[in-house]
Short mmCIF file of C-alpha atoms and ligand atoms in Angstrom, two decimals:
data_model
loop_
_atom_site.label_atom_id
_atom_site.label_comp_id
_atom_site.label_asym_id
_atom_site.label_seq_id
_atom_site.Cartn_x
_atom_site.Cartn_y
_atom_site.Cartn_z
CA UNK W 298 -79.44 77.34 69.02
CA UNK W 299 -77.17 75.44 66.67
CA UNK W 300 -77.39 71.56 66.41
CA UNK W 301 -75.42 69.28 68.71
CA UNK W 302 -73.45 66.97 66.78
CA UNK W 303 -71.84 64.23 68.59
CA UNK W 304 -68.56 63.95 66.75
CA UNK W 305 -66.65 60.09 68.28
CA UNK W 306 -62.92 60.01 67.42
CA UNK W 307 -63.36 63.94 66.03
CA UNK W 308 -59.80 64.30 66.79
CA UNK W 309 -58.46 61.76 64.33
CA UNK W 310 -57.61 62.81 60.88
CA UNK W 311 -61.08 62.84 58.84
CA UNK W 312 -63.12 63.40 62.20
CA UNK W 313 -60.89 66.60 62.87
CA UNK W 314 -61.90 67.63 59.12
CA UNK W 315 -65.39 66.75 59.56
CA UNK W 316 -65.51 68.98 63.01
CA UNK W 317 -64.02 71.95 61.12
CA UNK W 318 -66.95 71.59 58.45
CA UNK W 319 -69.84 71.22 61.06
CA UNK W 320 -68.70 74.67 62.30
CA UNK W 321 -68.52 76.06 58.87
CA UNK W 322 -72.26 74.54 58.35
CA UNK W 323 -73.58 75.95 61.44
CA UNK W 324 -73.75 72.79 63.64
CA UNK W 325 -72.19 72.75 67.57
CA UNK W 326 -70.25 69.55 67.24
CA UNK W 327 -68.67 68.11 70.31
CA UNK W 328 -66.22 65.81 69.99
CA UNK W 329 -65.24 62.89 72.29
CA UNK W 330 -61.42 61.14 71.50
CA UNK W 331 -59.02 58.54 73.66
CA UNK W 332 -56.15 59.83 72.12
CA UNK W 333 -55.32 56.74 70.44
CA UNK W 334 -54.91 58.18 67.08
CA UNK W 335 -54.34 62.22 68.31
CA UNK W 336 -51.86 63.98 69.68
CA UNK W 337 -52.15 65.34 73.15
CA UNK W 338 -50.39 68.68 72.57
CA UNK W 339 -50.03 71.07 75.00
CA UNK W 340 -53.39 72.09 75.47
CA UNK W 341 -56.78 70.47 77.52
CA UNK W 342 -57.81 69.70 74.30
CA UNK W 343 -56.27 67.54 71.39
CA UNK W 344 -53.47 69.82 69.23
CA UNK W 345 -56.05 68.82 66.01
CA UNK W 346 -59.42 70.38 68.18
CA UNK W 347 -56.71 72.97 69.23
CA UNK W 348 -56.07 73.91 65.68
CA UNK W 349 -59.62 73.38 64.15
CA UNK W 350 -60.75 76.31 67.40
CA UNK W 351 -57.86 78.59 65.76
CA UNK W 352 -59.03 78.02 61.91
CA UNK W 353 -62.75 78.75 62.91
CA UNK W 354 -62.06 81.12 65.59
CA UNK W 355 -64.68 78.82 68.16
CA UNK W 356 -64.28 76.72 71.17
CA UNK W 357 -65.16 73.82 70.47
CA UNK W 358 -66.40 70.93 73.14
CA UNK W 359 -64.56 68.31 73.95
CA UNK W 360 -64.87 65.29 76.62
CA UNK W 361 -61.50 62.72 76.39
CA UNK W 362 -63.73 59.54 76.46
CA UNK W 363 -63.72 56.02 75.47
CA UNK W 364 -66.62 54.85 73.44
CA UNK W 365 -66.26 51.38 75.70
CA UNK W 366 -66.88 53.77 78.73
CA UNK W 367 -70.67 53.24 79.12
CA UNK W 368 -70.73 55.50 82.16
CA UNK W 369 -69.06 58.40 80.52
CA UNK W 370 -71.34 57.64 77.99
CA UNK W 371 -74.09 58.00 79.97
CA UNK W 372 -73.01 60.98 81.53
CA UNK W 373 -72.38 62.82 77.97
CA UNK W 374 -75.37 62.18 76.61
CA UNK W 375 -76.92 63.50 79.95
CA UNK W 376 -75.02 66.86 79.25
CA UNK W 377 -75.98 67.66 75.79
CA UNK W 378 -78.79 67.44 73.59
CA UNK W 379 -77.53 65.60 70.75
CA UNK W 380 -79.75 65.63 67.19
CA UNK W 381 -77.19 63.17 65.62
CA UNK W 382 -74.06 61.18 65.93
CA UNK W 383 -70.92 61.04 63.53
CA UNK W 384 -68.89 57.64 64.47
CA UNK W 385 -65.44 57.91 63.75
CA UNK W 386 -63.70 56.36 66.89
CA UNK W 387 -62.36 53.01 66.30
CA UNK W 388 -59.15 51.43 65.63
CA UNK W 389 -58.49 51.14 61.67
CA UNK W 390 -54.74 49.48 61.06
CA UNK W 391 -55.40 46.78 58.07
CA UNK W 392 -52.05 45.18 59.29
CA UNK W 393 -52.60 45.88 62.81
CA UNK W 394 -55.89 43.77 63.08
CA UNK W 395 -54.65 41.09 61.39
CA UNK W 396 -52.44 40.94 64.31
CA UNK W 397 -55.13 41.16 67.02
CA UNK W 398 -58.44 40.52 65.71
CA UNK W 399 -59.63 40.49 69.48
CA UNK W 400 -58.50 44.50 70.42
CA UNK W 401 -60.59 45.18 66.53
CA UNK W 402 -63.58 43.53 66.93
CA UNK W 403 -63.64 44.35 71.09
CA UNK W 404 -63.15 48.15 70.23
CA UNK W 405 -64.54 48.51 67.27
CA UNK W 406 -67.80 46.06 67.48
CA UNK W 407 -68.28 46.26 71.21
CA UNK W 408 -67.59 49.94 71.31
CA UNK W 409 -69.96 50.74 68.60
CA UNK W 410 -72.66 48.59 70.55
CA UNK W 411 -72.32 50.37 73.76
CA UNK W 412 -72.80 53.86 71.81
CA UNK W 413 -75.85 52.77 70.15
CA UNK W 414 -77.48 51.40 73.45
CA UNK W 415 -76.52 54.66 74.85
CA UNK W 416 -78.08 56.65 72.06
CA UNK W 417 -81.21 54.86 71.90
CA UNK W 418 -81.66 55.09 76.09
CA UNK W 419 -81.34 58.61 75.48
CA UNK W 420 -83.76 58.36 72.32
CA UNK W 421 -80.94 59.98 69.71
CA UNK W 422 -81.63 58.11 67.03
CA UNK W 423 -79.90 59.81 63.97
CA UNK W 424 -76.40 57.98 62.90
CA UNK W 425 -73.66 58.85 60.28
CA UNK W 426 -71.40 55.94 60.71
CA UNK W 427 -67.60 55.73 58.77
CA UNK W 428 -67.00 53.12 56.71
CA UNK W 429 -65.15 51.60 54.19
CA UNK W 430 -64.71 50.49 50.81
CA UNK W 431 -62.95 47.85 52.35
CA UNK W 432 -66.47 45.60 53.07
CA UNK W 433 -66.68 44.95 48.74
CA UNK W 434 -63.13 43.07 48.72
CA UNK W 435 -62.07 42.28 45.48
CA UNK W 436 -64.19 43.64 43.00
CA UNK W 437 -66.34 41.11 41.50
CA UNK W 438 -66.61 44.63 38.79
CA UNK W 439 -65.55 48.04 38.65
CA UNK W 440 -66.46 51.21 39.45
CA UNK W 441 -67.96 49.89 42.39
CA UNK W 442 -71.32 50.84 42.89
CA UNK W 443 -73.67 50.29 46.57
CA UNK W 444 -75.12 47.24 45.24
CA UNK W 445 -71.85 45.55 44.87
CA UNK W 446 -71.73 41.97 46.95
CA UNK W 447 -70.04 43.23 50.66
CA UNK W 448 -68.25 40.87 53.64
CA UNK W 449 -65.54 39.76 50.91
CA UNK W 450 -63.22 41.38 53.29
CA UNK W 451 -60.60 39.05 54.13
CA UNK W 452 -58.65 41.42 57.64
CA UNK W 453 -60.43 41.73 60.83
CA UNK W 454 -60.67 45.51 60.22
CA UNK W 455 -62.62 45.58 57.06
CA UNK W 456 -64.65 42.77 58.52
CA UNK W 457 -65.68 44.69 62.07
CA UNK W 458 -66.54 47.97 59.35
CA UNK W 459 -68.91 45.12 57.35
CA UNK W 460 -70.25 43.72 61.01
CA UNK W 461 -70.96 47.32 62.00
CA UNK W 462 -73.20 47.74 58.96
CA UNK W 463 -74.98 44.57 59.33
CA UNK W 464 -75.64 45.23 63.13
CA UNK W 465 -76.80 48.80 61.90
CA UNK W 466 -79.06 47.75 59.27
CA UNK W 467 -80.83 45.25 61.32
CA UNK W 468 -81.38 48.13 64.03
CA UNK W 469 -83.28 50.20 61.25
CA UNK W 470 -85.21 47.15 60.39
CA UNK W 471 -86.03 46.54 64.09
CA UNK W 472 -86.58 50.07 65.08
CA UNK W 473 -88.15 52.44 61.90
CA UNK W 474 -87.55 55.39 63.96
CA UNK W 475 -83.66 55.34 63.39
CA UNK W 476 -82.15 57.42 60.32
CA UNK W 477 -78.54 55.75 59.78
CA UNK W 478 -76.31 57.10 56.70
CA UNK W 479 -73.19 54.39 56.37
CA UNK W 480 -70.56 56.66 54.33
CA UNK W 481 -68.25 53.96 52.31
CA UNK W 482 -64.87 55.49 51.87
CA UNK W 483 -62.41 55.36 49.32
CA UNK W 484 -59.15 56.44 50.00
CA UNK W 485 -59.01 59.61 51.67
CA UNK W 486 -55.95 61.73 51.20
CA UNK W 487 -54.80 65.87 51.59
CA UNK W 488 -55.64 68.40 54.55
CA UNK W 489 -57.81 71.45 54.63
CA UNK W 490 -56.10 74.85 52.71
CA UNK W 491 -54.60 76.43 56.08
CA UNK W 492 -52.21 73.54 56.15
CA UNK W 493 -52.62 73.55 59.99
CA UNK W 494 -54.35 70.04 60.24
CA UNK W 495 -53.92 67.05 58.58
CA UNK W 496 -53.13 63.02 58.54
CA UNK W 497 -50.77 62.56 61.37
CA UNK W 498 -49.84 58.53 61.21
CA UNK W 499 -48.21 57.85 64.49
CA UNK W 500 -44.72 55.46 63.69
CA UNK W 501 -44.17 53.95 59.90
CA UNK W 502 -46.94 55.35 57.70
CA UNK W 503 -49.33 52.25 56.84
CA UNK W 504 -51.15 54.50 54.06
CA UNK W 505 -49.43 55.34 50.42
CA UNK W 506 -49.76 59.37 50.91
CA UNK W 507 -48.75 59.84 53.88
CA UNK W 508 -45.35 57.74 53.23
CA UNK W 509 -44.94 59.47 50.09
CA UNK W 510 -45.22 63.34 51.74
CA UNK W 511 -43.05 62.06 54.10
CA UNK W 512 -40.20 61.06 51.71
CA UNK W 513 -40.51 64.53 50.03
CA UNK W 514 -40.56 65.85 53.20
CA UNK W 515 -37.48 64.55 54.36
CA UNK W 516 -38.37 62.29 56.83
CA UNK W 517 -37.99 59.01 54.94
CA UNK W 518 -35.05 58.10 52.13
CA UNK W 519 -37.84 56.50 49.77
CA UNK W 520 -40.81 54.73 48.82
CA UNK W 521 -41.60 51.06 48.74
CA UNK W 522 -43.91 49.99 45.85
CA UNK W 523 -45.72 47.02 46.55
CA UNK W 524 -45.57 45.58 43.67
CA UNK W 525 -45.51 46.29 39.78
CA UNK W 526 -47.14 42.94 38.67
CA UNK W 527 -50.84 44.31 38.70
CA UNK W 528 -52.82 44.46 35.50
CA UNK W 529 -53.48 48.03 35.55
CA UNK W 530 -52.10 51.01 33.35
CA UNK W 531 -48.37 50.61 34.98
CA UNK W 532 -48.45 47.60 37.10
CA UNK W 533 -48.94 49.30 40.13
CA UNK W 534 -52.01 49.36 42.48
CA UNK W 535 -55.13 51.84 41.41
CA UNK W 536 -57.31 53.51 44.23
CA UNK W 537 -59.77 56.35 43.82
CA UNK W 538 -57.91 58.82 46.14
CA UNK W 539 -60.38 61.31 47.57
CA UNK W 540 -59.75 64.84 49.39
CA UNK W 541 -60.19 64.76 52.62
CA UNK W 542 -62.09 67.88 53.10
CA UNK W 543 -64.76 66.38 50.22
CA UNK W 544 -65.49 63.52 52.26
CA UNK W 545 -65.59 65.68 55.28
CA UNK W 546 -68.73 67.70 53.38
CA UNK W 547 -70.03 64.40 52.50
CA UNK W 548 -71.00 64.30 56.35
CA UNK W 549 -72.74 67.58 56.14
CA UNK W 550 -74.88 65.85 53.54
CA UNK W 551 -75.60 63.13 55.36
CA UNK W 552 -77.30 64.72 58.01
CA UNK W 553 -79.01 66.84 56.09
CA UNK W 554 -80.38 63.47 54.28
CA UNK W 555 -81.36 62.20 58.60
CA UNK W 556 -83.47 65.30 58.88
CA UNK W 557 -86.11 63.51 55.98
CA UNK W 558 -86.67 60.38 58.09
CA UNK W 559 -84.47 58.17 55.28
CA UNK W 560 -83.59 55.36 57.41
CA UNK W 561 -80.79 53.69 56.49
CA UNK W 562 -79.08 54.71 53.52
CA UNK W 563 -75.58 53.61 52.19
CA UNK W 564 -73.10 55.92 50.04
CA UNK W 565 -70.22 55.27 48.91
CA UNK W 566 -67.50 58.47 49.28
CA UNK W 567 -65.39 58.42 46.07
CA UNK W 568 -63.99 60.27 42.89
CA UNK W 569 -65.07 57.80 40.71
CA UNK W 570 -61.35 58.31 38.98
CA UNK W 571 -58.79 55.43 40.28
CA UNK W 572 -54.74 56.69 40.03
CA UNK W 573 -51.88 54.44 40.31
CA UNK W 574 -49.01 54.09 42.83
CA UNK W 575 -46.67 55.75 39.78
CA UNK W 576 -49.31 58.35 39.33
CA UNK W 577 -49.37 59.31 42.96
CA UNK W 578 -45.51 59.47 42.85
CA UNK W 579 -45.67 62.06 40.21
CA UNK W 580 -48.64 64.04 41.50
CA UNK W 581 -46.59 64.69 44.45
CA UNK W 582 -43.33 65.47 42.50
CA UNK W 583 -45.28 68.53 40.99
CA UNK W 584 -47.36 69.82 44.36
CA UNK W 585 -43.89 69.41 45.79
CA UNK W 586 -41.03 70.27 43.76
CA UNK W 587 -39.19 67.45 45.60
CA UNK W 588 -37.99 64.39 43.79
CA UNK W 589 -39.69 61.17 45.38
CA UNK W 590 -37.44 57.72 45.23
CA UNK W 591 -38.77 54.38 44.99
CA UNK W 592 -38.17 50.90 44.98
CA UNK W 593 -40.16 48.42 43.57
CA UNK W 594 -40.66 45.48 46.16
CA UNK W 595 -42.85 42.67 46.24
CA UNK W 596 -46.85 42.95 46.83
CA UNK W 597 -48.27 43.57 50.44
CA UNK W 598 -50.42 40.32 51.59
CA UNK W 599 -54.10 40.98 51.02
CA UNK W 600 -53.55 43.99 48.67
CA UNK W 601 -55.95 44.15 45.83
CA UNK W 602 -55.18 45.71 42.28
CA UNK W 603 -57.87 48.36 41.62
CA UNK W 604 -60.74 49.83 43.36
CA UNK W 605 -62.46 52.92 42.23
CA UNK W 606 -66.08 53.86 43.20
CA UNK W 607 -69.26 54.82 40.78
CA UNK W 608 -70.08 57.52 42.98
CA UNK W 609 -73.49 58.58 41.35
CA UNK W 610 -76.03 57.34 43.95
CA UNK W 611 -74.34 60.45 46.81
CA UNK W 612 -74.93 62.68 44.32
CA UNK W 613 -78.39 61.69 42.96
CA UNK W 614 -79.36 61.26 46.64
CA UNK W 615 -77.30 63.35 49.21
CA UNK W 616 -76.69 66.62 46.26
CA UNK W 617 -73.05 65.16 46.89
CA UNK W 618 -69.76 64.93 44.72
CA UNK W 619 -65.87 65.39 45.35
CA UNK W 620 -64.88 68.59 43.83
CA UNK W 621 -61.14 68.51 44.33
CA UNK W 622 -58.87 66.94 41.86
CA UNK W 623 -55.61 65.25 42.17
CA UNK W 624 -53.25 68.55 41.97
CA UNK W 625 -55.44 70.12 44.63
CA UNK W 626 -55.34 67.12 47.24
CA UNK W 627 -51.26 66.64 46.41
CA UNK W 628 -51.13 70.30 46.87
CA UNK W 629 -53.11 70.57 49.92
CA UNK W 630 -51.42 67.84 51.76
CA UNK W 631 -48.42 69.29 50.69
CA UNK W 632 -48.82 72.08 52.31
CA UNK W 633 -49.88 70.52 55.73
CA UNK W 634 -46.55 68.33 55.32
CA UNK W 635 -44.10 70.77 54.97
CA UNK W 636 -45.43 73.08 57.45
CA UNK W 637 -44.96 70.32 60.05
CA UNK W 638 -42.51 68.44 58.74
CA UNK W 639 -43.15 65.81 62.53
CA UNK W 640 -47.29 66.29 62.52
CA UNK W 641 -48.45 67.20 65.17
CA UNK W 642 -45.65 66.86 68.11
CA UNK W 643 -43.64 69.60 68.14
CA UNK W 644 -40.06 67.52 67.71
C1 WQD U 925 -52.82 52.36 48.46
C2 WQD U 925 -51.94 51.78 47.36
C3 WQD U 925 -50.69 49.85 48.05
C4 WQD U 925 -48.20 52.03 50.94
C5 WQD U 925 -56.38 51.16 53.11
C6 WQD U 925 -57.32 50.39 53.93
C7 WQD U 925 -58.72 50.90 53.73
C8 WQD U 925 -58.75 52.39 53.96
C9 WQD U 925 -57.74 53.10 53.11
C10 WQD U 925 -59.53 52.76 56.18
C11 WQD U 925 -51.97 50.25 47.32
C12 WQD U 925 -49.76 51.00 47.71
C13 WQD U 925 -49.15 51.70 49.98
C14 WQD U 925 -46.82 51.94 50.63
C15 WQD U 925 -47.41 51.21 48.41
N1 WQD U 925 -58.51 52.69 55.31
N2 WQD U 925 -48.76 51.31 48.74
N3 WQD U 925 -46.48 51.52 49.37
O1 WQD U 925 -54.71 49.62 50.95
O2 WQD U 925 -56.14 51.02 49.36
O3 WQD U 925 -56.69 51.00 51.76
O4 WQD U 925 -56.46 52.54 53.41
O5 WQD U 925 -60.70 52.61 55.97
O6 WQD U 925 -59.56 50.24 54.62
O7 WQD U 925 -57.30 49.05 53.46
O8 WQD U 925 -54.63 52.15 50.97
O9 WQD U 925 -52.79 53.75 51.14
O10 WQD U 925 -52.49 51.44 52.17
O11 WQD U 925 -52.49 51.68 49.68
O12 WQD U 925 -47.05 50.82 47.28
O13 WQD U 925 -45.91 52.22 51.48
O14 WQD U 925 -50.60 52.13 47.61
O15 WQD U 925 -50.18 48.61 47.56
O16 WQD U 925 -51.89 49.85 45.97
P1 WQD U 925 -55.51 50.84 50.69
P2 WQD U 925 -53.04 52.28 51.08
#
């Protein structure tokens, strides 16, 4: 009998990903989502989960659910027989928060609390938890490496992803018997090969790649740059852009890494090779064949100028690395973009 996988928010962009390589590994993940960053579609389950069944020819499980709902918790974890949990579901807008620090840290903190409670009453005690490079703020140094200083986060987001860790750490302290793998992301970009899933940002793209597929694609006139003032190779922002389907394989190491009683671990999810705005311009010019306009505007509040990861400790420790370089993840996503030109909906 294959592992249950409790998959929260395995409809969004990397948990759809991560789903789709949990089949491919040989786990049963079921997925829970509110639909706050899916489409519906025009089946029971999300058009993402609908898509992921098609690529891997498998139902796969899937209960609409709020992570706040503790009684729906309860009741899912009285269905299944989960060995671990993969905790997507949250709300992750940098701009958004900044907005309503409240919804974040309600959602994101509270919601996270009320899973783990649930988990440990039903004694599943093996975590894989999304985060973010966001908790090292500016880089004191570069690459950044897991013993970088964390909380420098200045947004509410990046500081509920840095509160989440804390509260996480200090469970494994409490409790020994809980294995928790916090997966640091860079900046996650691209779609798995079928170009049948992929990022799907609902309204005005807040991410770089997404914006920039959807200029080639059509659907926007051009790109703002955020500024060309940065010391770095061309004055635009650097970020270690990862593919999306190498971070989702990073989860399939981290539960491997559970299964030896490891407590928690940290790992950050990264290239280790930082590109520029400019860069990812013309990386998508060749994938695309489709000029990409810009204009160069002034820099977004908060914005840093590079971040890259030293991604050496996943691969000394989880027998991880990103495989995938830039033409493959411009390629990839792509593909995804111009065979659905609107995401997901089918306008
Ligand atoms: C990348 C670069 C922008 C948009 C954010 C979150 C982080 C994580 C990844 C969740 C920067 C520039 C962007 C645009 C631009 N998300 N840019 N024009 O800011 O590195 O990280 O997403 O965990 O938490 O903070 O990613 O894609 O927004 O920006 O010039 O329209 O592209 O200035 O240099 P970022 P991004």
């Amino acid at each position: 009998m294959a592992k249950e996988i409790l998959v929260t928010g395995g409809a969004g962009y990397i948990g759809s990903h991560c789903v789709l390589e949990l089949v491919e590994a040989g786990f049963a993940p079921v997925v829970i989502d509110n639909f706050h960053n899916a489409i519906r579609g025009s089946n029971t389950v999300p058009e993402s989960i609908w898509r992921v069944e098609e690529i891997v020819g498998k139902k796969i499980p899937f209960h609409e659910l709020d992570i706040l709902d503790e009684t729906g918790l309860q009741n899912l974890f009285k269905k299944h027989r989960f060995s671990a949990v993969i905790h997507f579901a949250g709300l992750k807008a940098v701009g958004e928060s900044v907005q309503m620090p409240l919804e974040y840290y309600k959602v994101n903190l509270t919601g996270t609390i009320r899973l783990l409670e649930t988990m440990k009453v039903h004694g599943v005690k093996n975590l894989v938890f999304s985060s973010s490079a966001t908790v090292y703020g500016d880089p004191a140094y570069l690459p950044l490496d897991e013993k970088h200083p964390v909380g420098g986060c200045t947004n509410p987001y990046g500081k509920s992803k840095y509160f989440i860790e804390e509260m996480i750490r200090d469970l494994c302290k409490a409790e020994p018997d809980w294995n928790a793998v916090l997966l640091r992301y860079f900046n996650p970009i691209g779609a798995h090969k079928s170009g049948k899933i992929g990022e799907d940002p609902q309204g005005i793209p807040n991410n770089l790649m997404p914006y920039v597929a959807q200029v080639a694609v059509g659907r926007r006139d051009y790109l703002n740059v955020f500024g060309n003032d940065y010391s770095t190779v061309d004055g635009t922002g650097v970020r270690d852009y990862i593919h999306v389907v190498d971070l989702a394989k990073g989860h399939i190491a981290a539960l491997k890494k559970l299964k030896e009683n490891c407590g928690c671990k940290i790992y950050n999810l990264g290239t280790g090779t930082g590109y520029s705005v400019l860069q990812m311009v013309k990386a998508m010019e060749k994938a695309s064949g489709k000029e990409i306009k810009y204009k160069i505007i002034a820099r977004r509040e908060g914005d840093i100028a590079s971040c890259f990861a030293n991604p050496a400790l996943a691969e000394e420790e989880l027998g991880w690395k990103a495989v995938f370089d830039l033409d493959r993840m411009c390629e990839d996503l792509w593909r995804w973009q111009s065979q659905n030109p609107s995401g997901f909906s089918k306008n």
